[in-house]
Coordinates of C-alpha atoms in Angstrom, one line a residue:
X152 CA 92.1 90.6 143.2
X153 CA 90.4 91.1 139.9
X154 CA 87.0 89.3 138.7
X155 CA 88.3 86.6 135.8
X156 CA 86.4 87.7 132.7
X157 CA 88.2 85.7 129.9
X158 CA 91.0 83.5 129.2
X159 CA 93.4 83.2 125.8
X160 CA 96.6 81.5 125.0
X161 CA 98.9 80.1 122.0
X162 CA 101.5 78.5 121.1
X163 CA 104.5 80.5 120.1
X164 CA 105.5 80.5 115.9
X165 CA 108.4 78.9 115.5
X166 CA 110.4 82.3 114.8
X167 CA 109.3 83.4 118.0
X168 CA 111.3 80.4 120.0
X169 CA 114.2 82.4 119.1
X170 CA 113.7 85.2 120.6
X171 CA 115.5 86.1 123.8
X172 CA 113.7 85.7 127.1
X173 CA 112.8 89.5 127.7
X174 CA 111.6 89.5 124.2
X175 CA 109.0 86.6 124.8
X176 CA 107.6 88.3 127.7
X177 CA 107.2 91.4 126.1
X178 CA 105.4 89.6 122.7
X179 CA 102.6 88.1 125.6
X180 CA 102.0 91.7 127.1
X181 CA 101.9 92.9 123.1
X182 CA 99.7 89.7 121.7
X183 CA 97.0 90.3 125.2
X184 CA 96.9 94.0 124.5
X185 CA 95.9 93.9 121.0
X186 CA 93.3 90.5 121.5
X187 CA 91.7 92.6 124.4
X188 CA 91.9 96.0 122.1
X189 CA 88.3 96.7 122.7
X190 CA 88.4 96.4 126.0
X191 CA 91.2 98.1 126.8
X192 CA 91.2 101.0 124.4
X193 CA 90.6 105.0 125.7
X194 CA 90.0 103.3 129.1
X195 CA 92.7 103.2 132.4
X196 CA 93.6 99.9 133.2
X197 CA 96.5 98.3 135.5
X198 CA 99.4 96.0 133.1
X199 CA 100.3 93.4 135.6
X200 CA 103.8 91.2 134.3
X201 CA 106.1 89.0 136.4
X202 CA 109.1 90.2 134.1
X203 CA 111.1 92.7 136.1
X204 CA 112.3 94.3 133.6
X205 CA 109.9 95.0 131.1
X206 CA 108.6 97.6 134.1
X207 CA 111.7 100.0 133.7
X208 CA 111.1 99.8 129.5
X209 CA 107.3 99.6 129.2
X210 CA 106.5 102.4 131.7
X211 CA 104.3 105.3 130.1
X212 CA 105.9 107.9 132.2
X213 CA 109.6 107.0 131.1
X214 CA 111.0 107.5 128.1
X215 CA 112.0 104.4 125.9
X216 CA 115.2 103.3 126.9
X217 CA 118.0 103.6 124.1
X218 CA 119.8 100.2 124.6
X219 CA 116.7 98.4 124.5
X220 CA 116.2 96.2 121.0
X221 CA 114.7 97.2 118.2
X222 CA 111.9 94.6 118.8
X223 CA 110.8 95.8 122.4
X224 CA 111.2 99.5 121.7
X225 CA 108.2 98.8 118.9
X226 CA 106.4 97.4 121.3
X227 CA 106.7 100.6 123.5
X228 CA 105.4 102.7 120.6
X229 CA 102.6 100.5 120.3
X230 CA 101.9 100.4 124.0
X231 CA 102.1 104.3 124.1
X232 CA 99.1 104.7 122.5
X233 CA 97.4 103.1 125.3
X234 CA 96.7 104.5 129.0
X235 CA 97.6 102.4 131.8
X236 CA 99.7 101.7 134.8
X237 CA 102.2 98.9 135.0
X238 CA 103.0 96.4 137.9
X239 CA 105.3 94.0 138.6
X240 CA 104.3 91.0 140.5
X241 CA 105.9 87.7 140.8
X242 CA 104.6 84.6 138.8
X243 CA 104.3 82.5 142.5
X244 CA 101.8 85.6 143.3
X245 CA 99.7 85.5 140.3
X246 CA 97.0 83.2 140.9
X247 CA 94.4 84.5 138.0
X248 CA 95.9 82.0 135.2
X249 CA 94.2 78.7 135.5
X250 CA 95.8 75.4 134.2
X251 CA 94.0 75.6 131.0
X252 CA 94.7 79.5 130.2
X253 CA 98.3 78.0 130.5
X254 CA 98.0 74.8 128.6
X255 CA 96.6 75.5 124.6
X256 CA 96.2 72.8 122.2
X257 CA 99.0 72.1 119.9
X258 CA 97.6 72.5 116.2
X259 CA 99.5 72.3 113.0
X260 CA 99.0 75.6 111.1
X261 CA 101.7 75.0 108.8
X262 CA 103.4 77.5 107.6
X263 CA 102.9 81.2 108.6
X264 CA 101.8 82.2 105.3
X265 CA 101.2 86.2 107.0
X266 CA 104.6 86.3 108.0
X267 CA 106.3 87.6 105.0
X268 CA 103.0 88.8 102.2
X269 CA 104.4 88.5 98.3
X270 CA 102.0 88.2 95.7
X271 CA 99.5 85.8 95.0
X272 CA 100.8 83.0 93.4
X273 CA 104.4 84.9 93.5
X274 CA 106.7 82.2 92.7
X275 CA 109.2 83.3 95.2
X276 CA 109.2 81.8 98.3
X277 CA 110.6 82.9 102.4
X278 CA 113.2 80.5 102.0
X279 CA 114.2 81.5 98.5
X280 CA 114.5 85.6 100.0
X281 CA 115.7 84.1 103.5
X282 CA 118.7 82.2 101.6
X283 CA 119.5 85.1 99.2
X284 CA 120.1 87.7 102.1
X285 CA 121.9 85.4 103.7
X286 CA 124.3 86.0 100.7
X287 CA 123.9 89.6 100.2
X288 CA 126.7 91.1 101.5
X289 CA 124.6 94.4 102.7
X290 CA 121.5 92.9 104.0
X291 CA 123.2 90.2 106.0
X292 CA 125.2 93.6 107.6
X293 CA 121.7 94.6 108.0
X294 CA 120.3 91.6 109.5
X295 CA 123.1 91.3 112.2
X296 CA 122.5 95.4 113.3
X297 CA 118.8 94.8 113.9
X298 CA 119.7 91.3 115.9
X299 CA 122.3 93.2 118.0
X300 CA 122.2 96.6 117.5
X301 CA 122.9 99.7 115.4
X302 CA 126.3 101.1 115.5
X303 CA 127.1 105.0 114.7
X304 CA 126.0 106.0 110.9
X305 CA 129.4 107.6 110.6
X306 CA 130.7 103.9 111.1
X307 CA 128.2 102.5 108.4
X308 CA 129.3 101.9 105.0
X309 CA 127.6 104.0 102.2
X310 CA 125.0 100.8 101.1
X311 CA 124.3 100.4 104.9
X312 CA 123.4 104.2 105.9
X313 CA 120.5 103.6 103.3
X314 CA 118.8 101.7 105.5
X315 CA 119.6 103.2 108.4
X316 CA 117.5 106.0 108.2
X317 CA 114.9 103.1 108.5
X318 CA 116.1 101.4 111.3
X319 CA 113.2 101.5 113.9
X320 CA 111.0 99.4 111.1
X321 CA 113.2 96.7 110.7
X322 CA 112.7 93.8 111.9
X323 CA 113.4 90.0 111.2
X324 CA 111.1 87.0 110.4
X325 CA 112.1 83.8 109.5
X326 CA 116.0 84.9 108.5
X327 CA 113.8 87.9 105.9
X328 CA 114.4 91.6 106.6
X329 CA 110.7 93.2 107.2
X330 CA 110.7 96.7 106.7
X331 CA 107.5 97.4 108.5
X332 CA 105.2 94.4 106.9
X333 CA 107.2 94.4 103.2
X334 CA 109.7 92.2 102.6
X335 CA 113.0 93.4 101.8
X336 CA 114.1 91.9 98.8
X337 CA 118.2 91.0 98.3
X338 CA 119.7 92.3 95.2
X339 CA 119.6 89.5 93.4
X340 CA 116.0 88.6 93.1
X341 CA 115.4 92.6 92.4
X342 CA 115.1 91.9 88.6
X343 CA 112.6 89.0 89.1
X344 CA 110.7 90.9 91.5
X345 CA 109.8 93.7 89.2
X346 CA 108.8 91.2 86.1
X347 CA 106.3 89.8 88.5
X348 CA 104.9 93.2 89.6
X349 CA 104.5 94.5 85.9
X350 CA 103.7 90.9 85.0
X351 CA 100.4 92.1 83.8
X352 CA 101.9 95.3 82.4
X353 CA 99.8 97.9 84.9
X354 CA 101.3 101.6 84.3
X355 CA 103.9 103.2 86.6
X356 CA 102.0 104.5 89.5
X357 CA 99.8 101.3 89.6
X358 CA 103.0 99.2 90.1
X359 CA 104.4 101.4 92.8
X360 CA 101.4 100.9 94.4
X361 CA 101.2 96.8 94.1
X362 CA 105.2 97.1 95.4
X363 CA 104.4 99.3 98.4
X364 CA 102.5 96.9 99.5
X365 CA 104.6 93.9 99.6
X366 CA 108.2 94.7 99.0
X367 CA 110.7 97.6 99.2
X368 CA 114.5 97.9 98.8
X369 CA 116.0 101.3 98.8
X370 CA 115.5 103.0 95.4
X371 CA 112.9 100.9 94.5
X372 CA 110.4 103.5 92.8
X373 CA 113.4 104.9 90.6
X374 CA 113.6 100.9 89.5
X375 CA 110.4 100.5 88.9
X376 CA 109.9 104.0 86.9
X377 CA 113.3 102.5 84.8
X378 CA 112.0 98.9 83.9
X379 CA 108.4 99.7 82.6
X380 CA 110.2 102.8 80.7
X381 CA 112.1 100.3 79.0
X382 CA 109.3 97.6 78.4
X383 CA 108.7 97.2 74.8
X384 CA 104.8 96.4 74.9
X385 CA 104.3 99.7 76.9
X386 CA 106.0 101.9 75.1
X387 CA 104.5 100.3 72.1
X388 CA 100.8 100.8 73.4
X389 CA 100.7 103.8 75.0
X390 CA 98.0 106.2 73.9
X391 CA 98.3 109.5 71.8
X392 CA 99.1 112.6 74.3
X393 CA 98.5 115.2 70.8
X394 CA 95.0 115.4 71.1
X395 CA 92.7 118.3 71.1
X396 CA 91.7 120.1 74.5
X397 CA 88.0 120.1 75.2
X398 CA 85.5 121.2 77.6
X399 CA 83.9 118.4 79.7
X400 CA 80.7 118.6 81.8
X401 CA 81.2 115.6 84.6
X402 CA 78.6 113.2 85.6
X403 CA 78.0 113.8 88.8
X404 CA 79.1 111.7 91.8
X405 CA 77.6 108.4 92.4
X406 CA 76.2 108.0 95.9
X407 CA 76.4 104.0 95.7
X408 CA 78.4 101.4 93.9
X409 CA 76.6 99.9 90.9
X410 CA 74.1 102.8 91.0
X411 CA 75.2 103.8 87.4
X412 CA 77.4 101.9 84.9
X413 CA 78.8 102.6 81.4
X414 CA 79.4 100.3 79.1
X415 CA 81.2 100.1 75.6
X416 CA 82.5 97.0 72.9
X417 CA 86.3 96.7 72.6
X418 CA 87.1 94.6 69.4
X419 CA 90.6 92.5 69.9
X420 CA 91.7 89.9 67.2
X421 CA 88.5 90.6 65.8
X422 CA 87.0 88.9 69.3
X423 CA 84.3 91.6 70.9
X424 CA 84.5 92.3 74.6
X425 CA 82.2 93.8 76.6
X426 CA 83.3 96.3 79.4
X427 CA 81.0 97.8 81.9
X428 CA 81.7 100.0 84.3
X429 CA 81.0 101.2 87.7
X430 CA 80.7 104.7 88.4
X431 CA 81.5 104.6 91.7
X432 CA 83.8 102.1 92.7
X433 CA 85.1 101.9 89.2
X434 CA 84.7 98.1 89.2
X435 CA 85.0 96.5 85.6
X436 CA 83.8 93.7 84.2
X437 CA 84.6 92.1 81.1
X438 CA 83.5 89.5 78.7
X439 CA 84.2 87.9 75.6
X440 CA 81.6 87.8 73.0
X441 CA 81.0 85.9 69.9
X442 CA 78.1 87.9 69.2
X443 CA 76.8 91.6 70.0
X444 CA 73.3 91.2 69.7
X445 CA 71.0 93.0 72.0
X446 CA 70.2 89.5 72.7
X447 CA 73.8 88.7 73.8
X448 CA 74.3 92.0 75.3
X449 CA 70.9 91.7 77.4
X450 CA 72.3 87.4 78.4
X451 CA 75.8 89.3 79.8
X452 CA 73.9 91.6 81.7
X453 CA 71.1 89.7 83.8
X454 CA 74.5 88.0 84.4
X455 CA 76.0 90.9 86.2
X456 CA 72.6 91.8 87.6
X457 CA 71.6 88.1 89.5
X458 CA 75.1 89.2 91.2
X459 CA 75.0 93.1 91.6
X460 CA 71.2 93.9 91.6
X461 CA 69.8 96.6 88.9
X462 CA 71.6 99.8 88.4
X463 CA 69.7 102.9 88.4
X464 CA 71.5 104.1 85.5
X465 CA 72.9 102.5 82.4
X466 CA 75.3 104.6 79.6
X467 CA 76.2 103.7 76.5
X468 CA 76.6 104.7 73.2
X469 CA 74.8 104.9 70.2
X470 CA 75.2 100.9 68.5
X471 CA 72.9 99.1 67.2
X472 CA 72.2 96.6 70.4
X473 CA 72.0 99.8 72.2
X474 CA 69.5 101.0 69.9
X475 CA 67.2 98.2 69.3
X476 CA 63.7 97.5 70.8
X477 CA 64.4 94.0 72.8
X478 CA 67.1 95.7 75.0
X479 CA 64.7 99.2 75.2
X480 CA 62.2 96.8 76.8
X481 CA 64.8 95.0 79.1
X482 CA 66.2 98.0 80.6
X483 CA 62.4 99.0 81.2
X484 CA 61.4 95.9 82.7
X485 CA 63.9 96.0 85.7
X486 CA 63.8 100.2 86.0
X487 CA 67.0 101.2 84.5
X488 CA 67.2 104.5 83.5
X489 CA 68.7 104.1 79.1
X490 CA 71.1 107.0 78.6
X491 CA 72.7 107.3 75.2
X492 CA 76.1 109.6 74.8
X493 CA 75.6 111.9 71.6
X494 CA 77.1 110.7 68.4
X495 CA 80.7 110.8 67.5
X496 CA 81.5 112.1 71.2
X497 CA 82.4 109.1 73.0
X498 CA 84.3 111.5 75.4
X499 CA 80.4 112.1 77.1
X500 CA 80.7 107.9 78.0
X501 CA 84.4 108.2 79.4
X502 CA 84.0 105.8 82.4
X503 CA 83.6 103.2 79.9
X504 CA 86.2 104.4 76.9
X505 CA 88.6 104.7 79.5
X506 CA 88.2 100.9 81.2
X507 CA 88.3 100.3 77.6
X508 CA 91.6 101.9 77.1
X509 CA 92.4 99.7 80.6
X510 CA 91.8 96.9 79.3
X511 CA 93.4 97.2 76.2
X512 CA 96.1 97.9 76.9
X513 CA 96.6 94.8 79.6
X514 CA 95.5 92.6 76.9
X515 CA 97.1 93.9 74.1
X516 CA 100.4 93.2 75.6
X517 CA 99.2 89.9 77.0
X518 CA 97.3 88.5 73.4
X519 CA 99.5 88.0 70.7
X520 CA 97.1 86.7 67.8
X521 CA 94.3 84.6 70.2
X522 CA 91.2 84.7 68.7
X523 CA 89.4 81.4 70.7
X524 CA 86.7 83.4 72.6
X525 CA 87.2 80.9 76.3
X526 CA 91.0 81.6 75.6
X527 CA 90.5 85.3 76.1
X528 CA 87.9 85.3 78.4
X529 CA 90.1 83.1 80.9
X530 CA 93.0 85.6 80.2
X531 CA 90.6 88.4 80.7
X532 CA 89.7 87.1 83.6
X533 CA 93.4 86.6 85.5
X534 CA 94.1 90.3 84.6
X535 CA 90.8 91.1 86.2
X536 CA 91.9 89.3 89.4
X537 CA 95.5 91.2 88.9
X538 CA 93.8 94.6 88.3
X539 CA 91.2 94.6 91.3
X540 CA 94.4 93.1 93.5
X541 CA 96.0 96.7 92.7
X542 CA 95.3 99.6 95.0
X543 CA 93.7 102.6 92.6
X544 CA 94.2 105.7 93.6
X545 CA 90.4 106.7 92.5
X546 CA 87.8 106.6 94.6
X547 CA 84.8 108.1 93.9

């Protein structure tokens, strides 16, 4: 017999009271693998389980059987990654689990709020998608396949075989289809759905991104590319493609975040906002301004550097806080290297001209005529929150 090292139970969710018997033995061999990863992980150990048989389907040297659910053949594919051998021995036999191991606490966790991921502060709940499948006529097809099983594709009707390519990741939570960990969204909440994920108006590939991460239904880039190509502030604001083609010379790579940042004014509703930039993590910060003087300018900035330290490096252009004695002396007094981009080529500051163009264009569509300098500044600072929420495809 084994030395005891360490002991951990809980209570099943309530979704997982309805699985079937097999299914909750195979979730404890699952949930004790993956707490004990470290342990376990590129090492040989022996899987000891008094369920028959989950033997026959979680047996590395077998292949997954085909009749199994969808639920425990996951499992298997999980488990495969692993190296071990697996026992059976009956529960009367398996004197390692204590009283307590087997007795945890009742605590009220409230809802599962990991379960099914949306948006933050999406105003669509699990039981709003939960009661809309259950009156789509394809996804409650769907949901009854992955409870009980797939038939032929042949037999499928045309919306079904969409999904059935995708099969293997479905999976149910709380009467939701989960496609992996997104939440698959009935047709009639599609509409609503994409208003929330272009709420802030971010461009296409932005919004795909945000989407992939939360929800799916089939077609669903070919959606998204259709609704922002038809949203009047976008096409109103986007920027001039006709311009000139130039030779740039790139700054070179940051090493470290906040090791050089660019910053330019953007005037909206005649209200001047600050934007700095990051170099490397491409981090912006904004703020509203009722005043540029290097004064102001200098207040904004021990702001940012009480929180982020001193860059190394500071860009701007060529205005007149940039240019005046006071902030000369401040940038020398906490080491920061001044760097001014040649006149009338604001190309050479383009980290900051393009979060300028960023922000823009969110506010633009999100400020009619606001010109109350808290006003913007709160709404400056929800898009922030919306912006840095969104995966960005650059890095460095």
């Amino acid at each position: 017999m084994g030395r005891r090292s360490q002991f951990y139970s809980r209570l099943s969710l309530f979704a997982e009271k309805n699985y079937a018997q097999i299914e909750r033995e195979g979730l404890a061999i699952i949930f004790a693998v993956k707490k004990f990863h470290k342990y376990l992980f590129a090492r040989k150990f022996i899987l000891v389980t008094d369920h028959l048989p989950l033997k026959s389907i979680f047996n590395p040297s077998k292949n997954i059987p085909v009749v199994a659910s969808s639920r425990l053949q996951r499992w298997a594919v999980i488990l495969s990654s692993y190296q071990y051998e697996i026992q059976h021995r009956k529960g009367v036999d398996i004197s390692n689990a204590d009283a307590l191991s087997r007795l945890p606490q009742s605590s009220n966790t409230g809802e599962n709020a990991c379960s099914i991921l949306l948006l933050e502060n999406l105003p669509l709940t699990y039981k709003e998608v939960s009661k809309k499948t259950s009156t789509d006529e394809v996804l409650k097809e769907i949901s009854q396949y992955t409870k009980e099983g797939w038939p032929g594709v042949k037999s499928l009707k045309s919306e079904c075989q969409q999904y059935y390519k995708r099969r293997e990741e479905l999976s149910l939570v709380n009467d939701c289809l989960i496609l992996g960990n997104r939440v698959v969204i009935p047709k009639s909440l599609r509409e609503d759905v994409l208003m929330l994920l272009h709420k802030n108006h971010p461009g296409i590939v932005r919004s795909k991104m945000l989407a992939r991460s939360y929800v799916w239904w089939p077609n669903i880039d070919i959606d998204i590319d259709k609704f922002i190509k038809t949203c009047t502030e976008c096409q109103c604001n986007q920027n001039d493609k006709n311009v000139s083609e130039k030779v740039y010379i790139p700054w070179e790579n940051s090493s470290d975040s906040w090791k050089r940042i660019h910053i330019d004014f953007l005037e909206i509703n005649q209200v001047k906002l600050l934007i700095i930039v990051d170099s490397f993590s491409k981090l912006i910060e904004c703020f509203a301004m009722g005043s540029t003087t290097a004064s102001k300018v200098i207040e904004v900035l021990e702001n940012c550097f009480c929180r982020f330290g001193s860059p190394e490096i500071m860009v701007t252009d060529n205005g007149p806080p940039f240019g005046a004695n006071e902030f000369k002396a401040f940038c020398e007094k906490n080491c920061v290297k001044l760097v001014h981009s040649p006149p009338y080529n604001p190309e050479s500051n383009g980290l900051a001209e393009r979060g300028v163009q960023t922000i823009k264009k969110l506010l633009i569509k999100s400020l009619c005529v606001e010109r109350d300098v808290k006003r913007i500044q709160s709404k400056i600072n929800n898009i922030l929150v919306s912006y840095r929420n969104t995966p960005t495809l650059v890095l460095r």
